[in-house]
Amino acid sequence: MNNIKPKYFLNTIFVIFLFSMNALFASDKDDDIKLAITIDSAIYHGNGAIVDQYIDYDTFTQRVFQKLHKQPSEWKEYAAAFKQNIRLGDLLIEQIGSGGEYSFVKVIEDPDGQTNLLYRMLKGDGWLDYHEVLLVKNHLGEWSVADVYFYFSGTYLSDIISILLAQDDPELVANKSLRSSLLKTRDLFSYNQEGMYGNTETAYDSLSNYFKKQKNTRLALMKAKAGQGDMTQLEKLKSAYLLDFPYDKSIRLMMMEIYGSLDNYEQSLLMNEELSELIGGDEYLKLRTAEIYLSWDKSSKAKKILKKMIKNESFPTDSRLLLIDLYYLEENYKGMLSELLIVSDMVGAKPEEILPKDSYPNFYASSNWQKRKI
């Protein structure tokens, strides 16, 4: 020891420390990803019960009762009931439907250092949402699910359960104002789904100041303004929201869809780019970028993105289908046929089953298709 120089000894200790920390971090990261893939696979195979096995019901129940302003001693009996009745896996499977998919994207950390799993949820109609699955370590040192945050509504699963409890058991929430506001937040989303946007505004106006400041209620109000076509008020609400939550992902996802539906492609693209930056990138958002450019009559930019995605085998089927639509607009029936035959082989379906004849009449009337038929 006396022959070792102090500086060399300290450097050696530091290297060993870093190696140990990296090994520990890698182990934790590996465990994260194992759990993420397990959940992904369970949803894919329609087995929601596997997902439910990984919920930390004690932590989840605490989160529910914090929203009800209850003390820790008052929630323990509910943990067992939640374990029997909450079916998170089935809820996710139901949301996706028969034509959608649920895909693990990456492990991310929120600003507080909370480890989350990011998932992309697509419904059969192309409707997009992201979910952050919040993780905690259980008493065995294993990762488990503490809660789920749904981007599009700005709502946690624990929020939903707290509202259901307030609805089903009036005595559980002694504060009548709190209970009233909880139930009204439920109504906001119901009104929007039914297109009753004026009712959404009325319900929001009657909330307590605390609930008016929450993400989910403010997002619901903005959706109502968008549904009414009141862009002036929507922009004011959006600006105020971003002052309070400058790095929020939910509003970027929601506004990307709203702007796109209003043919405001410049702003839709901006929201897409900001969302991508905030989540650290997702290849699927590049596909959405190409869709925006195509709708924006910027086919050359869309084509560049799609060809790069196809080359990288990133969403190869979806990328080719979008490229087929682009070629149809360009009347490039040769390129269209080439991509269609590749997709046909990939999905094991006839070209006519992939592209309905009544939607692409010019292609089916073209010499390229007619020669192929012969």
Short mmCIF file of C-alpha atoms in Angstrom, two decimals:
data_model
loop_
_atom_site.label_atom_id
_atom_site.label_comp_id
_atom_site.label_asym_id
_atom_site.label_seq_id
_atom_site.Cartn_x
_atom_site.Cartn_y
_atom_site.Cartn_z
CA MET A 1 0.00 0.00 0.00
CA ASN A 2 2.85 2.35 0.89
CA ASN A 3 4.29 1.88 -2.61
CA ILE A 4 1.08 3.04 -4.28
CA LYS A 5 0.88 6.74 -5.02
CA PRO A 6 -2.14 8.41 -3.36
CA LYS A 7 -3.36 9.87 -6.65
CA TYR A 8 -3.19 6.46 -8.38
CA PHE A 9 -4.93 4.78 -5.45
CA LEU A 10 -7.77 7.33 -5.46
CA ASN A 11 -8.17 6.98 -9.20
CA THR A 12 -8.36 3.20 -8.87
CA ILE A 13 -11.00 3.44 -6.14
CA PHE A 14 -12.97 5.91 -8.26
CA VAL A 15 -12.87 3.57 -11.29
CA ILE A 16 -14.03 0.63 -9.15
CA PHE A 17 -16.83 2.78 -7.73
CA LEU A 18 -17.96 3.83 -11.21
CA PHE A 19 -17.85 0.26 -12.43
CA SER A 20 -19.94 -0.88 -9.46
CA MET A 21 -22.47 1.91 -9.95
CA ASN A 22 -22.69 1.20 -13.70
CA ALA A 23 -23.21 -2.48 -13.02
CA LEU A 24 -25.93 -1.66 -10.50
CA PHE A 25 -27.57 0.80 -12.89
CA ALA A 26 -27.39 -1.72 -15.74
CA SER A 27 -28.99 -4.33 -13.53
CA ASP A 28 -31.81 -1.95 -12.61
CA LYS A 29 -32.22 -0.96 -16.25
CA ASP A 30 -32.34 -4.61 -17.30
CA ASP A 31 -35.06 -5.25 -14.71
CA ASP A 32 -37.00 -2.24 -16.01
CA ILE A 33 -36.89 -3.56 -19.53
CA LYS A 34 -37.80 -7.11 -18.51
CA LEU A 35 -40.93 -5.81 -16.80
CA ALA A 36 -41.70 -3.54 -19.76
CA ILE A 37 -41.45 -6.41 -22.23
CA THR A 38 -43.51 -8.67 -19.98
CA ILE A 39 -46.33 -6.10 -19.93
CA ASP A 40 -45.99 -5.52 -23.69
CA SER A 41 -46.21 -9.26 -24.40
CA ALA A 42 -49.15 -9.78 -22.03
CA ILE A 43 -51.19 -7.06 -23.73
CA TYR A 44 -50.27 -8.38 -27.17
CA HIS A 45 -51.54 -11.85 -26.25
CA GLY A 46 -54.66 -10.45 -24.58
CA ASN A 47 -53.67 -11.68 -21.12
CA GLY A 48 -54.49 -8.76 -18.83
CA ALA A 49 -54.14 -10.84 -15.66
CA ILE A 50 -50.34 -10.94 -16.08
CA VAL A 51 -50.19 -7.15 -15.99
CA ASP A 52 -52.23 -7.08 -12.78
CA GLN A 53 -49.69 -9.33 -11.05
CA TYR A 54 -47.12 -6.54 -11.21
CA ILE A 55 -49.17 -3.80 -9.54
CA ASP A 56 -47.99 -2.59 -6.13
CA TYR A 57 -51.47 -2.29 -4.62
CA ASP A 58 -50.28 -0.68 -1.38
CA THR A 59 -48.58 2.19 -3.22
CA PHE A 60 -51.42 2.52 -5.72
CA THR A 61 -54.01 2.64 -2.93
CA GLN A 62 -52.06 5.34 -1.13
CA ARG A 63 -52.08 7.41 -4.31
CA VAL A 64 -55.86 6.98 -4.64
CA PHE A 65 -56.53 8.04 -1.08
CA GLN A 66 -54.17 11.00 -1.23
CA LYS A 67 -56.51 12.35 -3.89
CA LEU A 68 -59.42 11.83 -1.49
CA HIS A 69 -57.53 13.70 1.26
CA LYS A 70 -57.51 10.62 3.47
CA GLN A 71 -54.95 9.59 6.06
CA PRO A 72 -52.77 6.49 5.44
CA SER A 73 -54.51 4.56 8.21
CA GLU A 74 -57.80 4.79 6.33
CA TRP A 75 -56.83 3.06 3.10
CA LYS A 76 -55.28 -0.29 4.00
CA GLU A 77 -58.48 -2.29 3.84
CA TYR A 78 -58.98 -1.12 0.26
CA ALA A 79 -55.68 -2.52 -1.05
CA ALA A 80 -57.03 -6.07 -0.97
CA ALA A 81 -60.27 -4.96 -2.61
CA PHE A 82 -58.36 -3.20 -5.40
CA LYS A 83 -56.30 -6.33 -5.95
CA GLN A 84 -59.50 -8.28 -6.52
CA ASN A 85 -61.32 -5.72 -8.64
CA ILE A 86 -58.90 -3.51 -10.57
CA ARG A 87 -58.15 -5.00 -13.96
CA LEU A 88 -55.56 -2.68 -15.47
CA GLY A 89 -54.52 -5.20 -18.10
CA ASP A 90 -58.09 -5.72 -19.27
CA LEU A 91 -58.64 -1.94 -19.33
CA LEU A 92 -55.67 -1.48 -21.66
CA ILE A 93 -56.77 -4.34 -23.89
CA GLU A 94 -60.27 -2.89 -24.09
CA GLN A 95 -58.92 0.57 -24.96
CA ILE A 96 -56.82 -0.80 -27.81
CA GLY A 97 -59.62 -2.80 -29.39
CA SER A 98 -59.17 -5.52 -31.99
CA GLY A 99 -57.26 -3.44 -34.52
CA GLY A 100 -54.85 -1.54 -32.25
CA GLU A 101 -51.55 -2.19 -30.59
CA TYR A 102 -49.71 -1.46 -27.36
CA SER A 103 -45.95 -1.08 -27.64
CA PHE A 104 -43.14 -0.42 -25.17
CA VAL A 105 -41.10 2.59 -26.30
CA LYS A 106 -38.42 3.24 -23.66
CA VAL A 107 -37.52 3.69 -20.01
CA ILE A 108 -37.69 7.35 -19.06
CA GLU A 109 -37.34 9.45 -15.92
CA ASP A 110 -39.51 12.37 -14.93
CA PRO A 111 -38.00 15.62 -13.55
CA ASP A 112 -38.21 14.21 -10.00
CA GLY A 113 -36.14 11.15 -10.91
CA GLN A 114 -39.15 8.82 -10.97
CA THR A 115 -38.55 5.82 -13.22
CA ASN A 116 -41.33 5.32 -15.76
CA LEU A 117 -42.01 3.02 -18.69
CA LEU A 118 -43.28 4.78 -21.81
CA TYR A 119 -45.81 2.92 -23.97
CA ARG A 120 -47.45 3.89 -27.23
CA MET A 121 -51.12 3.01 -27.65
CA LEU A 122 -52.72 2.92 -31.08
CA LYS A 123 -56.35 2.15 -31.75
CA GLY A 124 -57.47 0.60 -35.00
CA ASP A 125 -58.56 3.97 -36.37
CA GLY A 126 -55.08 5.43 -35.86
CA TRP A 127 -55.95 7.29 -32.66
CA LEU A 128 -52.72 7.82 -30.69
CA ASP A 129 -52.02 8.00 -26.97
CA TYR A 130 -48.96 7.51 -24.79
CA HIS A 131 -48.96 6.01 -21.32
CA GLU A 132 -46.34 6.41 -18.63
CA VAL A 133 -46.28 3.46 -16.25
CA LEU A 134 -44.85 4.66 -12.92
CA LEU A 135 -42.56 2.16 -11.21
CA VAL A 136 -41.62 1.51 -7.59
CA LYS A 137 -39.60 -1.23 -5.96
CA ASN A 138 -41.55 -3.66 -3.80
CA HIS A 139 -40.42 -5.22 -0.53
CA LEU A 140 -38.43 -7.83 -2.49
CA GLY A 141 -36.51 -5.16 -4.39
CA GLU A 142 -38.40 -5.90 -7.61
CA TRP A 143 -39.91 -3.30 -9.90
CA SER A 144 -43.69 -3.07 -9.83
CA VAL A 145 -46.37 -0.73 -11.17
CA ALA A 146 -47.46 2.16 -8.94
CA ASP A 147 -49.78 4.01 -11.35
CA VAL A 148 -50.40 4.81 -15.02
CA TYR A 149 -50.56 8.29 -16.57
CA PHE A 150 -52.61 8.69 -19.75
CA TYR A 151 -51.21 11.50 -21.90
CA PHE A 152 -54.27 12.34 -23.96
CA SER A 153 -56.50 13.05 -20.97
CA GLY A 154 -53.76 14.16 -18.54
CA THR A 155 -55.15 11.67 -16.03
CA TYR A 156 -53.71 9.01 -13.75
CA LEU A 157 -55.43 5.68 -13.20
CA SER A 158 -55.52 6.62 -9.50
CA ASP A 159 -57.52 9.75 -10.47
CA ILE A 160 -60.12 7.57 -12.17
CA ILE A 161 -60.40 5.20 -9.22
CA SER A 162 -60.70 8.04 -6.71
CA ILE A 163 -63.63 9.46 -8.72
CA LEU A 164 -65.33 6.06 -8.82
CA LEU A 165 -64.93 5.68 -5.05
CA ALA A 166 -66.37 9.15 -4.44
CA GLN A 167 -69.31 8.26 -6.67
CA ASP A 168 -70.04 4.86 -5.12
CA ASP A 169 -69.45 5.71 -1.46
CA PRO A 170 -70.58 9.27 -0.51
CA GLU A 171 -69.54 8.73 3.11
CA LEU A 172 -65.96 8.06 2.05
CA VAL A 173 -65.41 11.73 1.16
CA ALA A 174 -66.54 13.86 4.07
CA ASN A 175 -65.72 17.12 2.29
CA LYS A 176 -68.80 17.72 0.13
CA SER A 177 -67.08 20.32 -2.04
CA LEU A 178 -64.25 17.89 -2.80
CA ARG A 179 -66.68 15.13 -3.70
CA SER A 180 -68.73 17.44 -5.92
CA SER A 181 -65.66 18.56 -7.85
CA LEU A 182 -64.41 14.98 -8.24
CA LEU A 183 -67.71 13.94 -9.80
CA LYS A 184 -67.75 16.98 -12.08
CA THR A 185 -64.30 16.10 -13.46
CA ARG A 186 -65.85 12.80 -14.54
CA ASP A 187 -68.67 14.71 -16.24
CA LEU A 188 -66.24 16.86 -18.23
CA PHE A 189 -64.97 13.89 -20.19
CA SER A 190 -68.43 12.39 -20.63
CA TYR A 191 -69.76 15.66 -22.07
CA ASN A 192 -66.85 15.92 -24.51
CA GLN A 193 -67.36 12.35 -25.71
CA GLU A 194 -71.02 13.15 -26.38
CA GLY A 195 -70.21 16.44 -28.12
CA MET A 196 -71.95 18.45 -25.37
CA TYR A 197 -69.22 21.09 -25.23
CA GLY A 198 -71.36 23.77 -23.62
CA ASN A 199 -72.03 21.42 -20.72
CA THR A 200 -68.28 20.88 -20.38
CA GLU A 201 -67.76 24.62 -19.98
CA THR A 202 -70.58 24.90 -17.42
CA ALA A 203 -69.20 21.98 -15.39
CA TYR A 204 -65.67 23.44 -15.50
CA ASP A 205 -66.88 26.87 -14.33
CA SER A 206 -68.53 25.27 -11.29
CA LEU A 207 -65.35 23.52 -10.13
CA SER A 208 -63.39 24.70 -7.11
CA ASN A 209 -60.26 26.74 -7.88
CA TYR A 210 -58.07 23.77 -6.97
CA PHE A 211 -59.67 21.54 -9.61
CA LYS A 212 -59.74 24.32 -12.20
CA LYS A 213 -55.94 24.36 -12.04
CA GLN A 214 -55.47 20.63 -12.68
CA LYS A 215 -54.12 19.36 -15.97
CA ASN A 216 -56.99 17.02 -16.80
CA THR A 217 -59.76 19.57 -16.29
CA ARG A 218 -57.95 22.25 -18.27
CA LEU A 219 -57.28 19.83 -21.12
CA ALA A 220 -60.97 18.86 -21.12
CA LEU A 221 -61.96 22.52 -21.37
CA MET A 222 -59.57 23.04 -24.29
CA LYS A 223 -61.06 20.06 -26.10
CA ALA A 224 -64.49 21.61 -25.63
CA LYS A 225 -63.28 24.91 -27.10
CA ALA A 226 -61.78 23.03 -30.06
CA GLY A 227 -65.04 21.14 -30.53
CA GLN A 228 -66.88 24.45 -30.69
CA GLY A 229 -64.34 25.89 -33.12
CA ASP A 230 -63.44 28.66 -30.67
CA MET A 231 -59.74 28.92 -31.56
CA THR A 232 -59.28 32.32 -29.93
CA GLN A 233 -60.21 30.99 -26.50
CA LEU A 234 -58.35 27.74 -27.16
CA GLU A 235 -55.12 29.62 -27.85
CA LYS A 236 -55.53 31.70 -24.69
CA LEU A 237 -56.10 28.59 -22.60
CA LYS A 238 -53.16 26.85 -24.25
CA SER A 239 -50.82 29.79 -23.50
CA ALA A 240 -51.90 29.91 -19.85
CA TYR A 241 -51.48 26.13 -19.53
CA LEU A 242 -47.94 26.24 -20.95
CA LEU A 243 -46.98 28.97 -18.49
CA ASP A 244 -47.91 26.61 -15.65
CA PHE A 245 -46.67 23.39 -17.30
CA PRO A 246 -44.01 24.37 -19.87
CA TYR A 247 -42.72 20.81 -20.34
CA ASP A 248 -46.05 19.03 -20.36
CA LYS A 249 -46.40 16.25 -22.92
CA SER A 250 -50.17 15.86 -22.79
CA ILE A 251 -50.94 19.24 -24.33
CA ARG A 252 -48.51 18.62 -27.20
CA LEU A 253 -50.17 15.33 -28.06
CA MET A 254 -53.67 16.79 -27.81
CA MET A 255 -52.89 19.94 -29.78
CA MET A 256 -51.07 17.96 -32.48
CA GLU A 257 -54.33 16.13 -33.13
CA ILE A 258 -56.51 19.25 -32.84
CA TYR A 259 -54.36 21.32 -35.20
CA GLY A 260 -54.22 18.44 -37.66
CA SER A 261 -58.01 18.13 -37.69
CA LEU A 262 -58.22 21.87 -38.45
CA ASP A 263 -55.67 21.66 -41.29
CA ASN A 264 -53.26 23.85 -39.33
CA TYR A 265 -50.32 21.69 -40.38
CA GLU A 266 -47.59 24.09 -39.32
CA GLN A 267 -48.74 24.06 -35.69
CA SER A 268 -49.51 20.34 -35.81
CA LEU A 269 -45.93 19.69 -36.92
CA LEU A 270 -44.57 21.97 -34.18
CA MET A 271 -46.51 20.06 -31.51
CA ASN A 272 -45.25 16.78 -32.97
CA GLU A 273 -41.65 17.97 -32.80
CA GLU A 274 -42.00 19.28 -29.25
CA LEU A 275 -43.61 16.05 -28.06
CA SER A 276 -40.85 14.02 -29.69
CA GLU A 277 -38.20 16.11 -27.96
CA LEU A 278 -39.90 15.81 -24.56
CA ILE A 279 -40.14 12.01 -24.69
CA GLY A 280 -36.66 11.62 -26.14
CA GLY A 281 -37.86 10.59 -29.60
CA ASP A 282 -40.15 7.91 -30.98
CA GLU A 283 -39.94 6.56 -34.51
CA TYR A 284 -43.72 6.47 -34.76
CA LEU A 285 -43.85 10.26 -34.52
CA LYS A 286 -41.75 10.41 -37.70
CA LEU A 287 -44.55 8.51 -39.41
CA ARG A 288 -46.97 11.14 -38.10
CA THR A 289 -44.62 13.82 -39.42
CA ALA A 290 -44.84 12.25 -42.88
CA GLU A 291 -48.63 12.17 -42.60
CA ILE A 292 -48.67 15.87 -41.74
CA TYR A 293 -46.43 16.73 -44.70
CA LEU A 294 -48.58 14.64 -47.03
CA SER A 295 -51.76 16.41 -45.90
CA TRP A 296 -49.89 19.71 -46.21
CA ASP A 297 -49.12 19.03 -49.90
CA LYS A 298 -45.42 18.74 -49.13
CA SER A 299 -45.06 15.32 -50.71
CA SER A 300 -41.30 15.56 -51.32
CA LYS A 301 -40.64 15.96 -47.59
CA ALA A 302 -43.05 13.17 -46.76
CA LYS A 303 -41.42 10.87 -49.32
CA LYS A 304 -37.93 11.53 -47.94
CA ILE A 305 -39.03 10.54 -44.42
CA LEU A 306 -40.92 7.45 -45.57
CA LYS A 307 -38.13 6.09 -47.75
CA LYS A 308 -35.67 6.53 -44.89
CA MET A 309 -38.03 4.73 -42.51
CA ILE A 310 -38.47 1.88 -44.99
CA LYS A 311 -34.70 1.61 -45.42
CA ASN A 312 -34.28 1.45 -41.65
CA GLU A 313 -37.18 -1.04 -41.40
CA SER A 314 -39.00 1.34 -39.08
CA PHE A 315 -42.75 0.67 -39.24
CA PRO A 316 -42.16 -0.85 -42.71
CA THR A 317 -45.80 -1.76 -43.37
CA ASP A 318 -47.28 1.56 -42.22
CA SER A 319 -44.55 3.50 -44.02
CA ARG A 320 -45.23 1.67 -47.29
CA LEU A 321 -48.99 2.14 -47.01
CA LEU A 322 -48.49 5.87 -46.58
CA LEU A 323 -46.03 5.90 -49.47
CA ILE A 324 -48.66 4.13 -51.59
CA ASP A 325 -51.10 6.97 -50.87
CA LEU A 326 -48.41 9.47 -51.80
CA TYR A 327 -47.73 7.66 -55.09
CA TYR A 328 -51.46 7.61 -55.82
CA LEU A 329 -51.58 11.40 -55.53
CA GLU A 330 -48.56 11.63 -57.85
CA GLU A 331 -50.16 9.12 -60.27
CA ASN A 332 -47.02 7.00 -59.90
CA TYR A 333 -48.82 3.69 -60.38
CA LYS A 334 -45.64 1.75 -61.05
CA GLY A 335 -44.15 2.70 -57.70
CA MET A 336 -47.52 2.12 -56.09
CA LEU A 337 -47.74 -1.42 -57.47
CA SER A 338 -44.21 -2.24 -56.34
CA GLU A 339 -44.90 -1.18 -52.73
CA LEU A 340 -48.33 -2.81 -52.72
CA LEU A 341 -46.92 -6.20 -53.69
CA ILE A 342 -44.34 -5.97 -50.91
CA VAL A 343 -47.05 -5.13 -48.36
CA SER A 344 -49.19 -7.96 -49.73
CA ASP A 345 -46.38 -10.44 -49.05
CA MET A 346 -45.68 -8.95 -45.63
CA VAL A 347 -49.24 -9.18 -44.32
CA GLY A 348 -50.34 -12.23 -46.29
CA ALA A 349 -53.32 -10.57 -47.97
CA LYS A 350 -54.33 -9.96 -51.57
CA PRO A 351 -53.64 -6.47 -52.97
CA GLU A 352 -57.36 -5.88 -53.46
CA GLU A 353 -57.92 -6.59 -49.76
CA ILE A 354 -55.34 -3.99 -48.80
CA LEU A 355 -56.45 -1.27 -51.22
CA PRO A 356 -60.21 -1.17 -51.81
CA LYS A 357 -61.00 -0.77 -55.51
CA ASP A 358 -63.57 1.97 -54.92
CA SER A 359 -60.98 4.07 -53.06
CA TYR A 360 -58.23 3.73 -55.69
CA PRO A 361 -60.10 3.51 -59.03
CA ASN A 362 -57.39 5.17 -61.12
CA PHE A 363 -54.76 2.71 -59.93
CA TYR A 364 -56.88 -0.32 -60.77
CA ALA A 365 -57.65 1.20 -64.18
CA SER A 366 -53.96 1.83 -64.90
CA SER A 367 -51.90 -0.23 -67.33
CA ASN A 368 -49.53 -1.16 -64.50
CA TRP A 369 -52.28 -3.02 -62.65
CA GLN A 370 -53.89 -4.41 -65.79
CA LYS A 371 -50.58 -5.87 -67.03
CA ARG A 372 -49.93 -7.37 -63.60
CA LYS A 373 -53.35 -9.04 -63.68
CA ILE A 374 -52.62 -10.65 -67.02
#
